[in-house]
Short mmCIF file of C-alpha atoms in Angstrom, two decimals:
data_model
loop_
_atom_site.label_atom_id
_atom_site.label_comp_id
_atom_site.label_asym_id
_atom_site.label_seq_id
_atom_site.Cartn_x
_atom_site.Cartn_y
_atom_site.Cartn_z
CA ALA A 1 -3.38 -12.18 27.19
CA GLN A 2 -6.72 -12.79 25.80
CA SER A 3 -7.44 -15.72 23.40
CA VAL A 4 -11.09 -16.02 21.41
CA THR A 5 -12.11 -19.08 19.52
CA GLN A 6 -15.11 -18.77 16.93
CA LEU A 7 -16.67 -22.20 16.50
CA ASP A 8 -17.73 -22.00 13.00
CA SER A 9 -16.10 -21.40 10.55
CA GLN A 10 -18.64 -21.00 7.52
CA VAL A 11 -22.36 -20.63 8.23
CA PRO A 12 -24.27 -21.25 5.23
CA VAL A 13 -28.57 -20.38 6.08
CA PHE A 14 -31.57 -19.47 4.39
CA GLU A 15 -33.29 -16.39 3.93
CA GLU A 16 -35.35 -15.47 7.00
CA ALA A 17 -34.06 -18.08 9.23
CA PRO A 18 -31.92 -17.36 12.52
CA VAL A 19 -28.54 -17.91 12.96
CA GLU A 20 -26.25 -17.91 16.12
CA LEU A 21 -22.67 -17.35 15.69
CA ARG A 22 -20.56 -18.76 18.67
CA CYS A 23 -17.68 -17.16 20.42
CA ASN A 24 -15.87 -18.28 23.38
CA TYR A 25 -13.07 -16.64 24.87
CA SER A 26 -10.28 -16.75 27.54
CA SER A 27 -8.84 -14.09 29.82
CA SER A 28 -7.13 -14.25 32.94
CA VAL A 29 -8.70 -10.30 33.37
CA SER A 30 -12.04 -9.11 33.07
CA VAL A 31 -12.65 -8.02 28.94
CA TYR A 32 -14.83 -6.28 27.02
CA LEU A 33 -16.22 -7.85 24.63
CA PHE A 34 -17.16 -7.19 20.96
CA TRP A 35 -18.57 -8.66 17.49
CA TYR A 36 -17.77 -6.36 13.75
CA VAL A 37 -18.69 -7.60 10.76
CA GLN A 38 -16.74 -7.12 7.20
CA TYR A 39 -18.55 -7.18 4.23
CA PRO A 40 -17.06 -7.99 1.30
CA ASN A 41 -14.31 -5.60 0.23
CA GLN A 42 -14.48 -3.25 3.12
CA GLY A 43 -12.97 -2.61 6.61
CA LEU A 44 -15.01 -3.36 9.95
CA GLN A 45 -18.12 -2.19 11.41
CA LEU A 46 -18.42 -2.87 14.79
CA LEU A 47 -22.18 -4.26 15.28
CA LEU A 48 -22.62 -4.74 19.03
CA LYS A 49 -20.48 -4.41 22.12
CA TYR A 50 -20.59 -5.82 25.78
CA LEU A 51 -19.30 -3.70 28.39
CA SER A 52 -21.10 -4.01 31.94
CA GLY A 53 -25.05 -4.37 33.03
CA SER A 54 -27.33 -6.10 31.03
CA THR A 55 -26.47 -9.49 29.49
CA LEU A 56 -28.47 -9.16 26.43
CA VAL A 57 -26.94 -6.46 24.19
CA LYS A 58 -28.67 -5.75 21.44
CA GLY A 59 -26.84 -3.92 18.15
CA ILE A 60 -27.06 -2.78 14.61
CA ASN A 61 -29.63 -4.45 12.11
CA GLY A 62 -30.84 -6.40 14.07
CA PHE A 63 -28.29 -8.53 15.75
CA GLU A 64 -28.10 -9.70 19.49
CA ALA A 65 -25.55 -11.38 21.91
CA GLU A 66 -25.58 -12.71 25.13
CA PHE A 67 -22.47 -12.50 27.55
CA ASN A 68 -21.94 -15.63 29.73
CA LYS A 69 -19.50 -15.17 32.29
CA SER A 70 -19.51 -18.56 33.70
CA GLN A 71 -19.07 -20.15 29.70
CA THR A 72 -17.17 -17.40 28.95
CA SER A 73 -19.44 -17.44 25.69
CA PHE A 74 -20.34 -14.06 23.81
CA HIS A 75 -22.67 -15.45 21.12
CA LEU A 76 -24.46 -13.66 18.10
CA ARG A 77 -27.85 -14.14 16.73
CA LYS A 78 -30.13 -12.88 14.58
CA PRO A 79 -33.81 -14.51 14.74
CA SER A 80 -33.92 -13.95 10.76
CA VAL A 81 -31.48 -12.92 8.17
CA HIS A 82 -31.59 -11.48 4.83
CA ILE A 83 -29.22 -11.75 1.96
CA SER A 84 -27.49 -8.30 2.97
CA ASP A 85 -26.27 -9.84 5.90
CA THR A 86 -23.74 -12.04 3.97
CA ALA A 87 -20.36 -11.10 5.39
CA GLU A 88 -17.92 -12.32 7.71
CA TYR A 89 -18.13 -12.10 11.61
CA PHE A 90 -15.47 -11.55 14.08
CA CYS A 91 -15.34 -11.81 17.77
CA ALA A 92 -13.54 -9.61 19.56
CA VAL A 93 -11.93 -8.98 23.31
CA SER A 94 -10.07 -6.30 24.86
CA PRO A 95 -9.08 -5.97 28.13
CA ARG A 96 -10.66 -3.55 31.06
CA SER A 97 -7.25 -1.57 31.34
CA ASN A 98 -5.24 0.76 29.13
CA ASP A 99 -4.19 -2.26 27.13
CA TYR A 100 -6.29 -1.02 24.30
CA LYS A 101 -5.33 -4.25 21.78
CA LEU A 102 -8.08 -6.48 20.05
CA SER A 103 -7.88 -9.78 20.14
CA PHE A 104 -10.15 -11.02 17.24
CA GLY A 105 -11.41 -14.59 16.55
CA ALA A 106 -10.57 -16.18 13.31
CA GLY A 107 -14.04 -15.46 11.72
CA THR A 108 -17.09 -16.78 10.84
CA THR A 109 -18.26 -16.70 7.25
CA VAL A 110 -22.06 -16.03 6.67
CA THR A 111 -23.27 -17.23 3.37
CA VAL A 112 -27.42 -16.24 3.29
CA ARG A 113 -29.18 -17.66 0.38
CA ALA A 114 -32.50 -16.81 -0.95
CA ASP B 1 -16.78 12.78 9.62
CA ALA B 2 -14.88 10.92 7.20
CA GLY B 3 -13.95 8.18 8.70
CA VAL B 4 -10.38 6.67 8.78
CA ILE B 5 -8.96 7.37 5.18
CA GLN B 6 -6.03 4.43 3.81
CA SER B 7 -4.20 4.88 0.82
CA PRO B 8 -3.64 3.91 -1.81
CA ARG B 9 -6.58 0.94 -1.87
CA HIS B 10 -4.38 -1.06 -3.95
CA GLU B 11 -1.24 -1.74 -4.48
CA VAL B 12 0.68 -4.13 -6.66
CA THR B 13 4.54 -4.16 -6.61
CA GLU B 14 7.26 -6.16 -7.02
CA MET B 15 9.49 -8.51 -4.70
CA GLY B 16 12.00 -6.54 -3.71
CA GLN B 17 10.25 -2.68 -3.80
CA GLU B 18 9.73 -0.38 -1.31
CA VAL B 19 5.94 -0.13 -0.57
CA THR B 20 4.43 2.66 2.10
CA LEU B 21 0.41 2.57 3.24
CA ARG B 22 -0.57 5.64 4.45
CA CYS B 23 -3.64 6.44 7.34
CA LYS B 24 -5.64 9.37 8.66
CA PRO B 25 -7.55 9.07 11.80
CA ILE B 26 -10.52 10.56 12.65
CA SER B 27 -10.38 13.71 13.53
CA GLY B 28 -9.82 14.05 17.78
CA HIS B 29 -8.79 10.17 17.64
CA ASN B 30 -5.18 9.93 19.66
CA SER B 31 -4.46 6.06 19.32
CA LEU B 32 -3.83 4.30 16.01
CA PHE B 33 -3.94 0.39 14.95
CA TRP B 34 -2.80 -1.08 12.00
CA TYR B 35 -3.50 -4.28 11.27
CA ARG B 36 -2.83 -7.44 8.93
CA GLN B 37 -5.26 -9.67 7.45
CA THR B 38 -4.58 -12.90 5.53
CA MET B 39 -6.44 -16.24 4.80
CA MET B 40 -3.57 -18.24 6.69
CA ARG B 41 -2.90 -15.96 9.81
CA GLY B 42 -6.69 -14.07 9.99
CA LEU B 43 -6.41 -10.39 11.87
CA GLU B 44 -2.94 -9.41 13.60
CA LEU B 45 -2.42 -6.58 15.02
CA LEU B 46 0.76 -5.50 13.97
CA ILE B 47 1.86 -1.83 16.20
CA TYR B 48 -0.72 0.94 17.90
CA PHE B 49 0.20 4.53 18.80
CA ASN B 50 -1.21 6.62 21.78
CA ASN B 51 -0.59 10.03 21.15
CA ASN B 52 1.65 9.86 18.42
CA VAL B 53 3.86 7.62 20.08
CA PRO B 54 4.57 3.41 19.71
CA ILE B 55 3.24 1.61 22.37
CA ASP B 56 3.40 -1.95 21.46
CA ASP B 57 5.32 -2.84 18.11
CA SER B 58 5.24 -6.88 19.26
CA GLY B 59 3.32 -7.69 16.06
CA MET B 60 5.88 -6.47 13.73
CA PRO B 61 6.66 -9.56 11.67
CA GLU B 62 10.34 -8.75 11.05
CA ASP B 63 12.42 -5.53 10.46
CA ARG B 64 11.72 -4.88 7.19
CA PHE B 65 8.46 -3.54 8.12
CA SER B 66 8.40 0.43 9.88
CA ALA B 67 6.00 2.79 10.90
CA LYS B 68 5.62 5.82 12.41
CA MET B 69 3.11 8.59 12.84
CA PRO B 70 4.97 12.03 12.64
CA ASN B 71 1.55 13.69 13.99
CA ALA B 72 -2.11 13.27 14.73
CA SER B 73 -3.78 13.32 11.91
CA PHE B 74 -1.01 11.02 9.83
CA SER B 75 0.70 7.49 10.00
CA THR B 76 2.77 5.21 7.23
CA LEU B 77 3.29 1.40 7.53
CA LYS B 78 6.41 1.22 5.19
CA ILE B 79 8.12 -2.24 4.41
CA GLN B 80 11.60 -2.32 2.31
CA PRO B 81 12.08 -4.43 0.92
CA SER B 82 8.94 -5.95 0.11
CA GLU B 83 8.35 -9.89 -0.11
CA PRO B 84 5.74 -11.64 -2.11
CA ARG B 85 4.58 -13.29 1.37
CA ASP B 86 3.45 -9.75 2.38
CA SER B 87 1.18 -9.71 0.53
CA ALA B 88 -2.19 -9.26 2.10
CA VAL B 89 -4.89 -6.46 3.35
CA TYR B 90 -4.02 -4.01 5.68
CA PHE B 91 -6.04 -1.82 7.76
CA CYS B 92 -5.95 0.71 9.80
CA ALA B 93 -8.11 1.84 12.93
CA SER B 94 -8.12 4.63 15.26
CA SER B 95 -9.92 4.94 18.69
CA PHE B 96 -9.79 7.63 21.67
CA TRP B 97 -7.58 6.86 23.78
CA GLY B 98 -9.58 7.03 27.50
CA ASN B 99 -13.21 5.44 26.14
CA PRO B 100 -13.86 2.91 28.59
CA ASP B 101 -15.38 1.08 25.41
CA ASN B 102 -12.14 1.05 23.34
CA GLU B 103 -14.08 1.04 20.13
CA GLN B 104 -12.05 1.09 17.46
CA PHE B 105 -13.13 2.60 13.73
CA PHE B 106 -11.63 0.94 10.94
CA GLY B 107 -10.66 1.95 7.30
CA PRO B 108 -11.31 0.24 4.30
CA GLY B 109 -7.93 -1.46 3.73
CA THR B 110 -4.96 -1.75 1.48
CA ARG B 111 -4.93 -4.33 -0.38
CA LEU B 112 -1.10 -5.34 -1.01
CA THR B 113 0.05 -7.74 -3.83
CA VAL B 114 3.89 -8.60 -3.89
CA LEU B 115 4.58 -10.70 -7.40
#
């Protein structure tokens, strides 16, 4: 079984400031890692994913995440946020197998202020 | 592609009534997932299908919930009878079985309110 812990439930940040959202996971098997974003009143949209290879993954809208196997972490970062980045962000994992179940964290609400 | 389509987008009903939520996955996808999102419990996987066959329904909360996928382009989630605690946003997602990155594409959700 897999579990995901997002360490911050709410992150307020000023426009053009950097932001980091923390995600830790536990799993008895190797996993794929994902970050999804949910804008108000919308469904989830994939930001980026880690499958293998380089531990630094770049996604859409200027976001990137770094996989750290020893710390079982997959933190999301953006060097300069915009008002439009206000959303809820979900970290998720799925096992590297034929089981396609995604396990989601509780989510982190990012509020960007001018 | 139109993406995953869900209907209705909003549903308000009274306790005890039957509710049916509908989902059309992305054409060519052969896995379909139903999720429920609430403030208290976050995102929960209710059930998922591969090639129209239910694979794991361990997340279905109780017998009042049922899901079907009669063909590759349509699925329903039914609640009968509905209760106020079923109020939530229900998402449908689809993916392509055999895609190693398991990316799921989500629909816009159905916001259900049970009075």
